[in-house]
Amino acid sequence: MASFKSEFPTLLTERLRLREASMDDRDDFHALISRPEVTRFSNWVDAPKTAQIERSLRWMIKIYPKGKGCSWIIEDRGSGRLLGAIRFNSIDRHARCAELGYELHPSAWGKGLMSEAARAVVRCGFDDFSLNRIEAWTLPGNTASDRVLEKAGFQYEGTLRQKARFKEAFHDFRMFGCLADDRQN
């Protein structure tokens, strides 16, 4: 597995720059995560306070140097505008497995941008971090996120009933997985 003490892996795609998060992202990230349509199908709290966003950003900044994950801010490559975030929320180095999570601003929905970002992160996970498996979950009804994962080479593997509790309810997780051996090139 790649050393996590090396330089942060900035990723470039045709339209996007995926870069390291910083505390300078606080206001734009807070505006993104405060949108109910962005967090509707996630475990983010509704209407997060600035202190919660700051804690989340500090965590996003620290997980790569600690070797526990990797978090990117998604920017429009031309304008530099923050469009979202994508992360390996956790990496199990022994199992060579990671969990993927992401958010995207509604103004960028339906343009293939999250699929583009996810493909770049999956490629980084397999090529640079030597992962064998990347997994992600969606909530039932989040068909747009299901499509993002499928376009990035993930396969639906089944539903874990009432896997988690957040936002005052139990939630089923639709599980998706992508293996190094079956990814799309």
mmCIF file of C-alpha atoms in Angstrom:
data_model
loop_
_atom_site.group_PDB
_atom_site.id
_atom_site.type_symbol
_atom_site.label_atom_id
_atom_site.label_comp_id
_atom_site.label_asym_id
_atom_site.label_seq_id
_atom_site.Cartn_x
_atom_site.Cartn_y
_atom_site.Cartn_z
ATOM 1 C CA MET A 1 0.000 0.000 0.000
ATOM 2 C CA ALA A 2 1.229 3.495 -0.816
ATOM 3 C CA SER A 3 2.770 5.465 1.997
ATOM 4 C CA PHE A 4 0.398 7.959 3.528
ATOM 5 C CA LYS A 5 3.331 10.149 4.544
ATOM 6 C CA SER A 6 3.895 11.130 0.917
ATOM 7 C CA GLU A 7 2.456 14.227 -0.713
ATOM 8 C CA PHE A 8 -1.333 14.431 -0.835
ATOM 9 C CA PRO A 9 -2.656 12.909 -4.108
ATOM 10 C CA THR A 10 -4.236 15.811 -5.991
ATOM 11 C CA LEU A 11 -6.283 14.375 -8.873
ATOM 12 C CA LEU A 12 -7.130 16.080 -12.165
ATOM 13 C CA THR A 13 -9.880 15.037 -14.544
ATOM 14 C CA GLU A 14 -11.106 16.682 -17.706
ATOM 15 C CA ARG A 15 -13.364 19.097 -15.783
ATOM 16 C CA LEU A 16 -12.384 18.729 -12.136
ATOM 17 C CA ARG A 17 -9.570 19.219 -9.667
ATOM 18 C CA LEU A 18 -9.721 17.034 -6.563
ATOM 19 C CA ARG A 19 -7.528 18.568 -3.901
ATOM 20 C CA GLU A 20 -6.787 18.434 -0.205
ATOM 21 C CA ALA A 21 -9.351 20.057 2.090
ATOM 22 C CA SER A 22 -8.358 23.086 4.173
ATOM 23 C CA MET A 23 -10.000 25.221 6.819
ATOM 24 C CA ASP A 24 -10.345 27.909 4.126
ATOM 25 C CA ASP A 25 -13.124 25.695 2.680
ATOM 26 C CA ARG A 26 -15.284 26.179 5.792
ATOM 27 C CA ASP A 27 -17.823 28.658 4.439
ATOM 28 C CA ASP A 28 -18.317 27.002 1.039
ATOM 29 C CA PHE A 29 -18.447 23.511 2.573
ATOM 30 C CA HIS A 30 -20.894 24.720 5.227
ATOM 31 C CA ALA A 31 -23.126 26.193 2.505
ATOM 32 C CA LEU A 32 -23.021 22.857 0.647
ATOM 33 C CA ILE A 33 -23.767 20.648 3.660
ATOM 34 C CA SER A 34 -26.518 23.015 4.848
ATOM 35 C CA ARG A 35 -28.606 22.277 1.745
ATOM 36 C CA PRO A 36 -31.318 19.711 2.623
ATOM 37 C CA GLU A 37 -31.322 18.297 -0.907
ATOM 38 C CA VAL A 38 -27.582 17.497 -0.565
ATOM 39 C CA THR A 39 -27.878 15.709 2.785
ATOM 40 C CA ARG A 40 -31.326 14.141 2.319
ATOM 41 C CA PHE A 41 -29.905 10.669 1.619
ATOM 42 C CA SER A 42 -26.940 10.870 4.010
ATOM 43 C CA ASN A 43 -26.030 10.670 7.654
ATOM 44 C CA TRP A 44 -25.042 14.356 7.788
ATOM 45 C CA VAL A 45 -27.074 16.217 10.409
ATOM 46 C CA ASP A 46 -29.696 18.636 9.141
ATOM 47 C CA ALA A 47 -28.665 22.314 9.390
ATOM 48 C CA PRO A 48 -25.158 21.731 10.791
ATOM 49 C CA LYS A 49 -23.620 24.434 12.940
ATOM 50 C CA THR A 50 -20.322 26.040 11.962
ATOM 51 C CA ALA A 51 -18.547 24.169 14.770
ATOM 52 C CA GLN A 52 -19.734 20.835 13.318
ATOM 53 C CA ILE A 53 -18.436 21.769 9.872
ATOM 54 C CA GLU A 54 -15.108 22.827 11.361
ATOM 55 C CA ARG A 55 -14.799 19.471 13.178
ATOM 56 C CA SER A 56 -15.637 17.647 9.944
ATOM 57 C CA LEU A 57 -13.060 19.631 7.967
ATOM 58 C CA ARG A 58 -10.377 19.016 10.613
ATOM 59 C CA TRP A 59 -11.166 15.297 10.392
ATOM 60 C CA MET A 60 -11.032 15.431 6.571
ATOM 61 C CA ILE A 61 -7.621 17.122 6.758
ATOM 62 C CA LYS A 62 -6.192 14.641 9.296
ATOM 63 C CA ILE A 63 -7.296 11.264 7.902
ATOM 64 C CA TYR A 64 -4.731 11.143 5.082
ATOM 65 C CA PRO A 65 -1.609 11.878 7.160
ATOM 66 C CA LYS A 66 -2.832 9.324 9.725
ATOM 67 C CA GLY A 67 -3.294 6.669 7.015
ATOM 68 C CA LYS A 68 -6.956 6.184 7.934
ATOM 69 C CA GLY A 69 -8.593 7.587 4.783
ATOM 70 C CA CYS A 70 -8.336 10.308 2.166
ATOM 71 C CA SER A 71 -10.613 13.267 1.551
ATOM 72 C CA TRP A 72 -10.769 15.494 -1.509
ATOM 73 C CA ILE A 73 -12.533 18.778 -2.179
ATOM 74 C CA ILE A 74 -14.039 18.742 -5.679
ATOM 75 C CA GLU A 75 -13.431 21.968 -7.591
ATOM 76 C CA ASP A 76 -14.427 23.090 -11.048
ATOM 77 C CA ARG A 77 -11.120 22.984 -12.907
ATOM 78 C CA GLY A 78 -11.799 26.221 -14.785
ATOM 79 C CA SER A 79 -13.250 28.474 -12.096
ATOM 80 C CA GLY A 80 -11.867 26.869 -8.916
ATOM 81 C CA ARG A 81 -15.389 26.890 -7.424
ATOM 82 C CA LEU A 82 -16.037 24.282 -4.717
ATOM 83 C CA LEU A 83 -18.567 21.798 -6.092
ATOM 84 C CA GLY A 84 -18.432 19.083 -3.459
ATOM 85 C CA ALA A 85 -16.334 16.551 -1.607
ATOM 86 C CA ILE A 86 -15.429 12.894 -2.029
ATOM 87 C CA ARG A 87 -13.679 10.661 0.459
ATOM 88 C CA PHE A 88 -12.394 7.320 1.476
ATOM 89 C CA ASN A 89 -14.112 7.655 4.865
ATOM 90 C CA SER A 90 -12.058 4.762 6.147
ATOM 91 C CA ILE A 91 -9.308 2.533 4.847
ATOM 92 C CA ASP A 92 -8.581 -0.882 6.315
ATOM 93 C CA ARG A 93 -4.948 -1.306 5.335
ATOM 94 C CA HIS A 94 -4.818 -4.989 6.280
ATOM 95 C CA ALA A 95 -7.915 -5.900 4.234
ATOM 96 C CA ARG A 96 -6.966 -3.324 1.554
ATOM 97 C CA CYS A 97 -10.558 -2.069 1.586
ATOM 98 C CA ALA A 98 -12.002 1.451 1.707
ATOM 99 C CA GLU A 99 -15.437 3.039 2.065
ATOM 100 C CA LEU A 100 -16.383 5.806 -0.377
ATOM 101 C CA GLY A 101 -18.625 8.781 0.413
ATOM 102 C CA TYR A 102 -19.406 12.030 -1.430
ATOM 103 C CA GLU A 103 -21.544 15.161 -1.770
ATOM 104 C CA LEU A 104 -22.123 17.445 -4.754
ATOM 105 C CA HIS A 105 -23.744 20.863 -5.100
ATOM 106 C CA PRO A 106 -27.146 20.689 -6.861
ATOM 107 C CA SER A 107 -25.976 23.130 -9.548
ATOM 108 C CA ALA A 108 -23.555 20.394 -10.661
ATOM 109 C CA TRP A 109 -26.087 17.526 -10.644
ATOM 110 C CA GLY A 110 -26.930 15.678 -13.850
ATOM 111 C CA LYS A 111 -23.690 16.594 -15.644
ATOM 112 C CA GLY A 112 -21.663 13.456 -14.911
ATOM 113 C CA LEU A 113 -19.299 15.346 -12.604
ATOM 114 C CA MET A 114 -19.645 13.039 -9.599
ATOM 115 C CA SER A 115 -19.164 9.980 -11.797
ATOM 116 C CA GLU A 116 -16.022 11.646 -13.168
ATOM 117 C CA ALA A 117 -14.752 12.339 -9.641
ATOM 118 C CA ALA A 118 -15.626 8.838 -8.421
ATOM 119 C CA ARG A 119 -13.787 7.200 -11.325
ATOM 120 C CA ALA A 120 -10.657 9.257 -10.519
ATOM 121 C CA VAL A 121 -10.824 8.350 -6.812
ATOM 122 C CA VAL A 122 -11.414 4.660 -7.567
ATOM 123 C CA ARG A 123 -8.419 4.668 -9.926
ATOM 124 C CA CYS A 124 -6.302 6.329 -7.206
ATOM 125 C CA GLY A 125 -7.496 3.782 -4.652
ATOM 126 C CA PHE A 126 -6.509 0.816 -6.780
ATOM 127 C CA ASP A 127 -3.384 2.222 -8.466
ATOM 128 C CA ASP A 128 -1.861 4.422 -5.749
ATOM 129 C CA PHE A 129 -3.192 2.914 -2.501
ATOM 130 C CA SER A 130 -3.134 -0.732 -3.706
ATOM 131 C CA LEU A 131 -6.693 -1.324 -2.537
ATOM 132 C CA ASN A 132 -8.451 -4.543 -3.465
ATOM 133 C CA ARG A 133 -12.014 -3.452 -2.647
ATOM 134 C CA ILE A 134 -13.873 -0.161 -2.463
ATOM 135 C CA GLU A 135 -17.402 -0.141 -1.102
ATOM 136 C CA ALA A 136 -20.155 2.424 -0.738
ATOM 137 C CA TRP A 137 -23.738 2.562 0.484
ATOM 138 C CA THR A 138 -26.771 4.452 -0.638
ATOM 139 C CA LEU A 139 -30.181 4.806 0.927
ATOM 140 C CA PRO A 140 -33.230 3.374 -0.864
ATOM 141 C CA GLY A 141 -34.621 5.941 -3.286
ATOM 142 C CA ASN A 142 -31.286 7.607 -4.059
ATOM 143 C CA THR A 143 -31.217 6.421 -7.666
ATOM 144 C CA ALA A 144 -28.865 9.226 -8.766
ATOM 145 C CA SER A 145 -26.189 8.015 -6.356
ATOM 146 C CA ASP A 146 -26.786 4.410 -7.416
ATOM 147 C CA ARG A 147 -26.078 5.497 -11.024
ATOM 148 C CA VAL A 148 -22.903 7.360 -9.984
ATOM 149 C CA LEU A 149 -21.543 4.208 -8.383
ATOM 150 C CA GLU A 150 -22.494 1.993 -11.321
ATOM 151 C CA LYS A 151 -20.809 4.398 -13.771
ATOM 152 C CA ALA A 152 -17.679 4.252 -11.584
ATOM 153 C CA GLY A 153 -17.585 0.445 -11.870
ATOM 154 C CA PHE A 154 -19.429 -0.581 -8.697
ATOM 155 C CA GLN A 155 -21.907 -3.447 -8.542
ATOM 156 C CA TYR A 156 -24.967 -3.596 -6.315
ATOM 157 C CA GLU A 157 -24.368 -6.389 -3.795
ATOM 158 C CA GLY A 158 -27.518 -6.329 -1.664
ATOM 159 C CA THR A 159 -29.339 -4.428 1.054
ATOM 160 C CA LEU A 160 -28.396 -4.467 4.729
ATOM 161 C CA ARG A 161 -31.684 -3.960 6.527
ATOM 162 C CA GLN A 162 -31.751 -1.276 9.223
ATOM 163 C CA LYS A 163 -27.944 -1.109 9.165
ATOM 164 C CA ALA A 164 -27.702 2.313 10.808
ATOM 165 C CA ARG A 165 -29.634 4.801 12.868
ATOM 166 C CA PHE A 166 -29.457 8.531 12.202
ATOM 167 C CA LYS A 167 -31.908 11.387 11.758
ATOM 168 C CA GLU A 168 -34.264 9.714 14.275
ATOM 169 C CA ALA A 169 -34.757 6.565 12.171
ATOM 170 C CA PHE A 170 -33.233 3.222 11.195
ATOM 171 C CA HIS A 171 -31.995 3.051 7.605
ATOM 172 C CA ASP A 172 -31.399 0.251 5.138
ATOM 173 C CA PHE A 173 -28.065 0.448 3.312
ATOM 174 C CA ARG A 174 -27.921 -0.530 -0.357
ATOM 175 C CA MET A 175 -24.364 -1.876 -0.585
ATOM 176 C CA PHE A 176 -22.157 -1.470 -3.645
ATOM 177 C CA GLY A 177 -18.672 -2.863 -4.187
ATOM 178 C CA CYS A 178 -15.889 -2.501 -6.708
ATOM 179 C CA LEU A 179 -12.911 -4.860 -6.853
ATOM 180 C CA ALA A 180 -9.530 -4.204 -8.395
ATOM 181 C CA ASP A 181 -10.080 -7.259 -10.630
ATOM 182 C CA ASP A 182 -13.427 -6.137 -12.051
ATOM 183 C CA ARG A 183 -13.063 -2.394 -12.456
ATOM 184 C CA GLN A 184 -13.716 -0.655 -15.737
ATOM 185 C CA ASN A 185 -10.675 0.744 -17.521
#
